[in-house]
Short mmCIF file of C-alpha atoms in Angstrom, two decimals:
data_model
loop_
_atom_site.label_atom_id
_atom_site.label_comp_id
_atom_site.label_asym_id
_atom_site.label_seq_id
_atom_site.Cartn_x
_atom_site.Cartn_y
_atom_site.Cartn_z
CA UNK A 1 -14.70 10.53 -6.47
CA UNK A 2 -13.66 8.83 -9.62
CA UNK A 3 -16.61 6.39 -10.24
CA UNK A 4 -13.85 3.25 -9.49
CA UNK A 5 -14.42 1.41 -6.55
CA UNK A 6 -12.00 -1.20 -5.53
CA UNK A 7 -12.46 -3.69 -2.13
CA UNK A 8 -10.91 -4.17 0.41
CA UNK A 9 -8.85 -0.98 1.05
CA UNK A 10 -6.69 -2.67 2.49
CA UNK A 11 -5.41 -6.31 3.39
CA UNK A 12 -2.97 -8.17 5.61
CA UNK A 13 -1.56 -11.71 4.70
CA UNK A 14 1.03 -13.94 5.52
CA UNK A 15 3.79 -15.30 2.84
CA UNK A 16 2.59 -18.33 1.17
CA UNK A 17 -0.88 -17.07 0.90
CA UNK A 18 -3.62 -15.88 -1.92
CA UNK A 19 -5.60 -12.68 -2.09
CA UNK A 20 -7.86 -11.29 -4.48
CA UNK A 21 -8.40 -8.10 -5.53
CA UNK A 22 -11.91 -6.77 -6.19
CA UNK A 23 -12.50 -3.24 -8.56
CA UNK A 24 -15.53 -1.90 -10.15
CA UNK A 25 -14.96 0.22 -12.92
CA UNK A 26 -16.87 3.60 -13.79
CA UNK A 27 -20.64 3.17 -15.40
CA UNK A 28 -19.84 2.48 -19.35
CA UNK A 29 -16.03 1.95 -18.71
CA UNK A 30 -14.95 -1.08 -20.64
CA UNK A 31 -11.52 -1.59 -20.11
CA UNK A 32 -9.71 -2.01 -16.35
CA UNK A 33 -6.51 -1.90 -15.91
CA UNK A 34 -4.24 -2.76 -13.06
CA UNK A 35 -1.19 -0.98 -11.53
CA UNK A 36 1.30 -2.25 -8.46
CA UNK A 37 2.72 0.79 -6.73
CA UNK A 38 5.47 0.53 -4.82
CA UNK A 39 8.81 1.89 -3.22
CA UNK A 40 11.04 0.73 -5.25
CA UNK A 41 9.38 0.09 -8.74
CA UNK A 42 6.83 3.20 -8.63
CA UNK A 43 4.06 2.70 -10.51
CA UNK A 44 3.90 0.08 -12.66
CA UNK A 45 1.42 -1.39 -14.82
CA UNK A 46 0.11 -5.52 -14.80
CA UNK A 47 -2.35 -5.91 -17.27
CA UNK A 48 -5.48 -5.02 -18.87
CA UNK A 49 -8.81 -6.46 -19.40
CA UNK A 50 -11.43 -4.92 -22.34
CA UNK A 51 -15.00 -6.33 -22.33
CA UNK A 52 -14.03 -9.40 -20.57
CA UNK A 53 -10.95 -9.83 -22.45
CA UNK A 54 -7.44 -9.63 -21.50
CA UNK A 55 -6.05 -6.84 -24.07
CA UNK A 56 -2.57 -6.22 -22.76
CA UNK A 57 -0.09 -7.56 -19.97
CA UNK A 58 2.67 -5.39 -18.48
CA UNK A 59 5.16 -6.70 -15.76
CA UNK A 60 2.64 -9.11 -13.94
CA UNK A 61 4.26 -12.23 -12.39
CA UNK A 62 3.25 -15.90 -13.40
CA UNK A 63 1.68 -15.89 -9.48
CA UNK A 64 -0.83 -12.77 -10.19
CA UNK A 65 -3.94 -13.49 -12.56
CA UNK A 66 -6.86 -11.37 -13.56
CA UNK A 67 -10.07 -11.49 -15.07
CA UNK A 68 -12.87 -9.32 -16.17
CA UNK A 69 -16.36 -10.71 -15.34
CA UNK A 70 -19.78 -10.41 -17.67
CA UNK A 71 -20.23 -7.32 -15.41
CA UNK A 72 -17.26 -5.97 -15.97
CA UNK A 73 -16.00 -5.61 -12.99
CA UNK A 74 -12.17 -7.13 -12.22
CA UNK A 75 -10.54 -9.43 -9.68
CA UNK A 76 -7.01 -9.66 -9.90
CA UNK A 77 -5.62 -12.27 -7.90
CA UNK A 78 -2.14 -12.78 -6.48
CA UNK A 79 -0.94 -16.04 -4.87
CA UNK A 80 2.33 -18.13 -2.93
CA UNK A 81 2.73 -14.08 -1.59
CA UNK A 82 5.77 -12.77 -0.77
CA UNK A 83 7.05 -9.75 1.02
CA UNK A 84 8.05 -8.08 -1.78
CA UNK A 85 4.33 -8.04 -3.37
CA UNK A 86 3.50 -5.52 -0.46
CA UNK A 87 2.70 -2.48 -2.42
CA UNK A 88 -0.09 -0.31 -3.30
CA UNK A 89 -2.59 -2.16 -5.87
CA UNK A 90 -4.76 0.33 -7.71
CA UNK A 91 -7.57 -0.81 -11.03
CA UNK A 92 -8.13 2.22 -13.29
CA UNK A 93 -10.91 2.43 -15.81
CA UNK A 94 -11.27 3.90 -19.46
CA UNK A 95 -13.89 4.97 -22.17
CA UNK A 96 -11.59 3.67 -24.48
CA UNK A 97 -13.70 1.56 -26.42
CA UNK A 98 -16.06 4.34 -27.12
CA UNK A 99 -15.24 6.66 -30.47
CA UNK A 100 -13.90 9.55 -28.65
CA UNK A 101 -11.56 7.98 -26.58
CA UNK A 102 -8.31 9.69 -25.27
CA UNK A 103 -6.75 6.99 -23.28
CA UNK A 104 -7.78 8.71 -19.87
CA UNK A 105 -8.28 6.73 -17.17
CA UNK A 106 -9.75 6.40 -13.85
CA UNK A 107 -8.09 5.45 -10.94
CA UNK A 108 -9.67 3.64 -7.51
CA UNK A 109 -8.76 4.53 -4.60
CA UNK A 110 -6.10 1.30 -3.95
CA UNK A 111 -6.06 -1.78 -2.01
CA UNK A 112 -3.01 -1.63 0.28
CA UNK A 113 -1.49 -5.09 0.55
CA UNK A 114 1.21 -5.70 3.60
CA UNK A 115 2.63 -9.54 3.06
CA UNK A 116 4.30 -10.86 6.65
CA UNK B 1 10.90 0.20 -24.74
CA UNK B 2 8.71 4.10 -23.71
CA UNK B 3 9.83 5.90 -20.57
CA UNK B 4 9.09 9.07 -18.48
CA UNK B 5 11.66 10.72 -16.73
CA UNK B 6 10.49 13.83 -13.79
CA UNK B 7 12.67 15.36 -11.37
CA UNK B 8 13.41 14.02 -8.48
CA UNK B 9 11.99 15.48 -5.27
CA UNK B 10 10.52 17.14 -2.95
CA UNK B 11 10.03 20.25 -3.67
CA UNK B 12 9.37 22.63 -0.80
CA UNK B 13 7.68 26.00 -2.07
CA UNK B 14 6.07 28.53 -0.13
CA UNK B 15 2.98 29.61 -0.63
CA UNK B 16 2.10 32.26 -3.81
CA UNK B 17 5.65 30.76 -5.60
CA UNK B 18 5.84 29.67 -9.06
CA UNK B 19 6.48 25.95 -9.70
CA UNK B 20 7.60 24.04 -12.29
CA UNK B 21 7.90 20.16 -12.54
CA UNK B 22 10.34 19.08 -15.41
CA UNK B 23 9.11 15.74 -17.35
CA UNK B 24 10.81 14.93 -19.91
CA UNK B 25 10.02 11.22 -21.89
CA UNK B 26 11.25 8.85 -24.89
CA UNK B 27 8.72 7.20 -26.80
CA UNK B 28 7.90 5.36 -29.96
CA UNK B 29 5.35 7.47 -32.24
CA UNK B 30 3.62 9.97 -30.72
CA UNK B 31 1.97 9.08 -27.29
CA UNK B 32 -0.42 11.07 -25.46
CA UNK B 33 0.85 12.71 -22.45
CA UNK B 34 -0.46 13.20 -18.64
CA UNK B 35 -0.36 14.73 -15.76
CA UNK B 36 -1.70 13.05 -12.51
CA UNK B 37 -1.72 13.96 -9.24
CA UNK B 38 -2.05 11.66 -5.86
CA UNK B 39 -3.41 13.36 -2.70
CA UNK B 40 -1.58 11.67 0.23
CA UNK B 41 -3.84 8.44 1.17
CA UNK B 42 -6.05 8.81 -2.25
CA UNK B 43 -5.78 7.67 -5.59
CA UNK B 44 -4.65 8.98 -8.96
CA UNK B 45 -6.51 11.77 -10.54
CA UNK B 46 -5.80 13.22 -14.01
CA UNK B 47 -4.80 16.75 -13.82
CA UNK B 48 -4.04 17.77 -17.42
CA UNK B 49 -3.05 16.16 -20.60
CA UNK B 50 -2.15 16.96 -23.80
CA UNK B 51 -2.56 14.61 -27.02
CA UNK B 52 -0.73 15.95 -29.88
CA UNK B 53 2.34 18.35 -29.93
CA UNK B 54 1.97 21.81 -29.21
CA UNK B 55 -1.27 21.19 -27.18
CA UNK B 56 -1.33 23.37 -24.25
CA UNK B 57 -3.21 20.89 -21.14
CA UNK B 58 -4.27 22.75 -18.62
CA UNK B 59 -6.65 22.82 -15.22
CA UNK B 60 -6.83 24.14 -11.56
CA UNK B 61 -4.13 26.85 -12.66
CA UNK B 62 -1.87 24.55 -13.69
CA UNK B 63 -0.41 23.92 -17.79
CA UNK B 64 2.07 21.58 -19.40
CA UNK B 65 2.51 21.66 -23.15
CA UNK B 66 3.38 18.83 -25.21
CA UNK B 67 6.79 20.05 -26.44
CA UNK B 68 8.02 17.25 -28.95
CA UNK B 69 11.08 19.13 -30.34
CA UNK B 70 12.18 18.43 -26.76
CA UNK B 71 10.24 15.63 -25.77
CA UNK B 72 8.84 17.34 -22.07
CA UNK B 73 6.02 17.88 -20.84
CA UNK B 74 7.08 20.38 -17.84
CA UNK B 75 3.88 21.19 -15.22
CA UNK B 76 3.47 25.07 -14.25
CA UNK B 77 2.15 26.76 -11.86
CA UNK B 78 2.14 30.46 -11.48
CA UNK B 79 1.00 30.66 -7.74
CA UNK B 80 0.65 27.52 -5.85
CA UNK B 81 -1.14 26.88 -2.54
CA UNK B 82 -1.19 24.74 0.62
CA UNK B 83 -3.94 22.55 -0.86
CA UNK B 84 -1.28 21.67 -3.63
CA UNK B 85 0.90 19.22 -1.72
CA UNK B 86 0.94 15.60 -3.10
CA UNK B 87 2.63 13.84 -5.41
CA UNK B 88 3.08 14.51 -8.95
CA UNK B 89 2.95 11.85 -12.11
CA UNK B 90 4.09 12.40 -15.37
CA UNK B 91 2.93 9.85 -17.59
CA UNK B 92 2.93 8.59 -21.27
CA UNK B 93 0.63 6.63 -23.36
CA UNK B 94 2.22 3.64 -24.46
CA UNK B 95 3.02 2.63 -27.58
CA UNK B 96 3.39 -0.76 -27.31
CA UNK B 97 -0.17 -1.60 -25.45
CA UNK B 98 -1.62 1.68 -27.24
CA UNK B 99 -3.52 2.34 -23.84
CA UNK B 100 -1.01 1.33 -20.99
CA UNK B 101 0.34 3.79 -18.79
CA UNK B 102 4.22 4.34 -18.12
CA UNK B 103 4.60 6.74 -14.84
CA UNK B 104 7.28 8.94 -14.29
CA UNK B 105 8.84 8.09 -9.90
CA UNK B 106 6.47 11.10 -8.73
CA UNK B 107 7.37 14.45 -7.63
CA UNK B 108 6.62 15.63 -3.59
CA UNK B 109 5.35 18.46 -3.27
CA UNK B 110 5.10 20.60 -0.11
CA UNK B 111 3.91 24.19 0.05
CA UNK B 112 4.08 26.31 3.30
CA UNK B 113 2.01 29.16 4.41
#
């Protein structure tokens, strides 16, 4: 068990629709970060939040958002789905923020998300 | 922009065999380099890693050294077992977010007793 929790574990939805993504990160973990797995693109990462603050964006789509609440826990949201957003969505956590950071992270255990 | 680049799969073993994963990436500076592994129906979890070159990562039997005259990070193992089957991910620090991580495809594994 990782310490990163992430609701629901999985989620069916019809094109056209919006979901959102729920993760908890590990006790003292500052930064989340978000990663689409799928088929065809592998793993790939969307963006990351530190503190409450969005600190970097990968290849996340103008329809998927994120934010990082006072609690720092996540949400990333994803809306007007298509079929192609099925995939594997997992949040990750990471000391980094803390002086002897290494960049590890800490990986929930997904939200599967099946568009039809 | 960074990459990883593993071997494709799977890789079928039996059990007791040696195995090595090749990973080999290009990068910008000098990232930090992982290994993860994904039980089937899990999650990520770090298996090794190695920050600077030369380091020697290592855990559960398994070791990948950061080789930066050749830019790999190849995983070992000198005897594997059933338990070992998943997926493998090589992965990369990088350079551009400073904390981002770039995953190699994955590497199936499947060990038979």
């Amino acid at each position: 068990d990782s310490g990163v929790t992430q609701t629901p574990k999985h989620l069916i939805t019809a094109t056209g629709q919006r979901v959102t993504l729920r993760c908890s990160p590990r006790s003292g973990d500052l930064s989340v970060y978000w990663y689409q797995q799928s088929l065809d693109q592998g793993l790939q990462f969307l963006i990351q939040y530190y503190n409450g603050e969005e600190r970097a964006k990968g290849n996340i789509l103008e329809r998927f958002s994120a934010q990082q609440f006072p609690d720092l826990h996540s949400e990333l949201n994803l809306s007007s789905l298509e079929l192609g957003d099925s995939a594997l969505y997992f949040c990750a956590s990471s000391p980094r923020g803390r002086r002897d950071s290494s960049y590890e992270q800490y990986f929930g255990p997904g939200t599967r998300l099946t568009v039809t | 922009g960074d990459s990883v680049t593993q071997m494709e799969g799977p890789v079928t073993l039996s059990e007791e065999a040696f195995l090595t994963i090749n990973c080999t990436y290009t990068a910008t500076g000098y990232p930090s380099l992982f290994w993860y592994v994904q039980y089937p129906g899990e999650g990520l979890q770090l298996l090794l890693k190695a920050t600077k070159a030369d380091d020697k990562g290592s855990n559960k039997g398994f070791e990948a050294t950061y080789r930066k005259e050749t830019t790999s990070f190849h995983l070992e193992k000198g005897s594997v077992q059933v338990s070992d089957s998943a997926v493998y991910f090589c992965a990369l620090s990088d350079s551009t977010t400073g904390t981002a991580l770039i995953f190699g495809k994955g590497t199936t594994l499947s060990v038979s007793s």
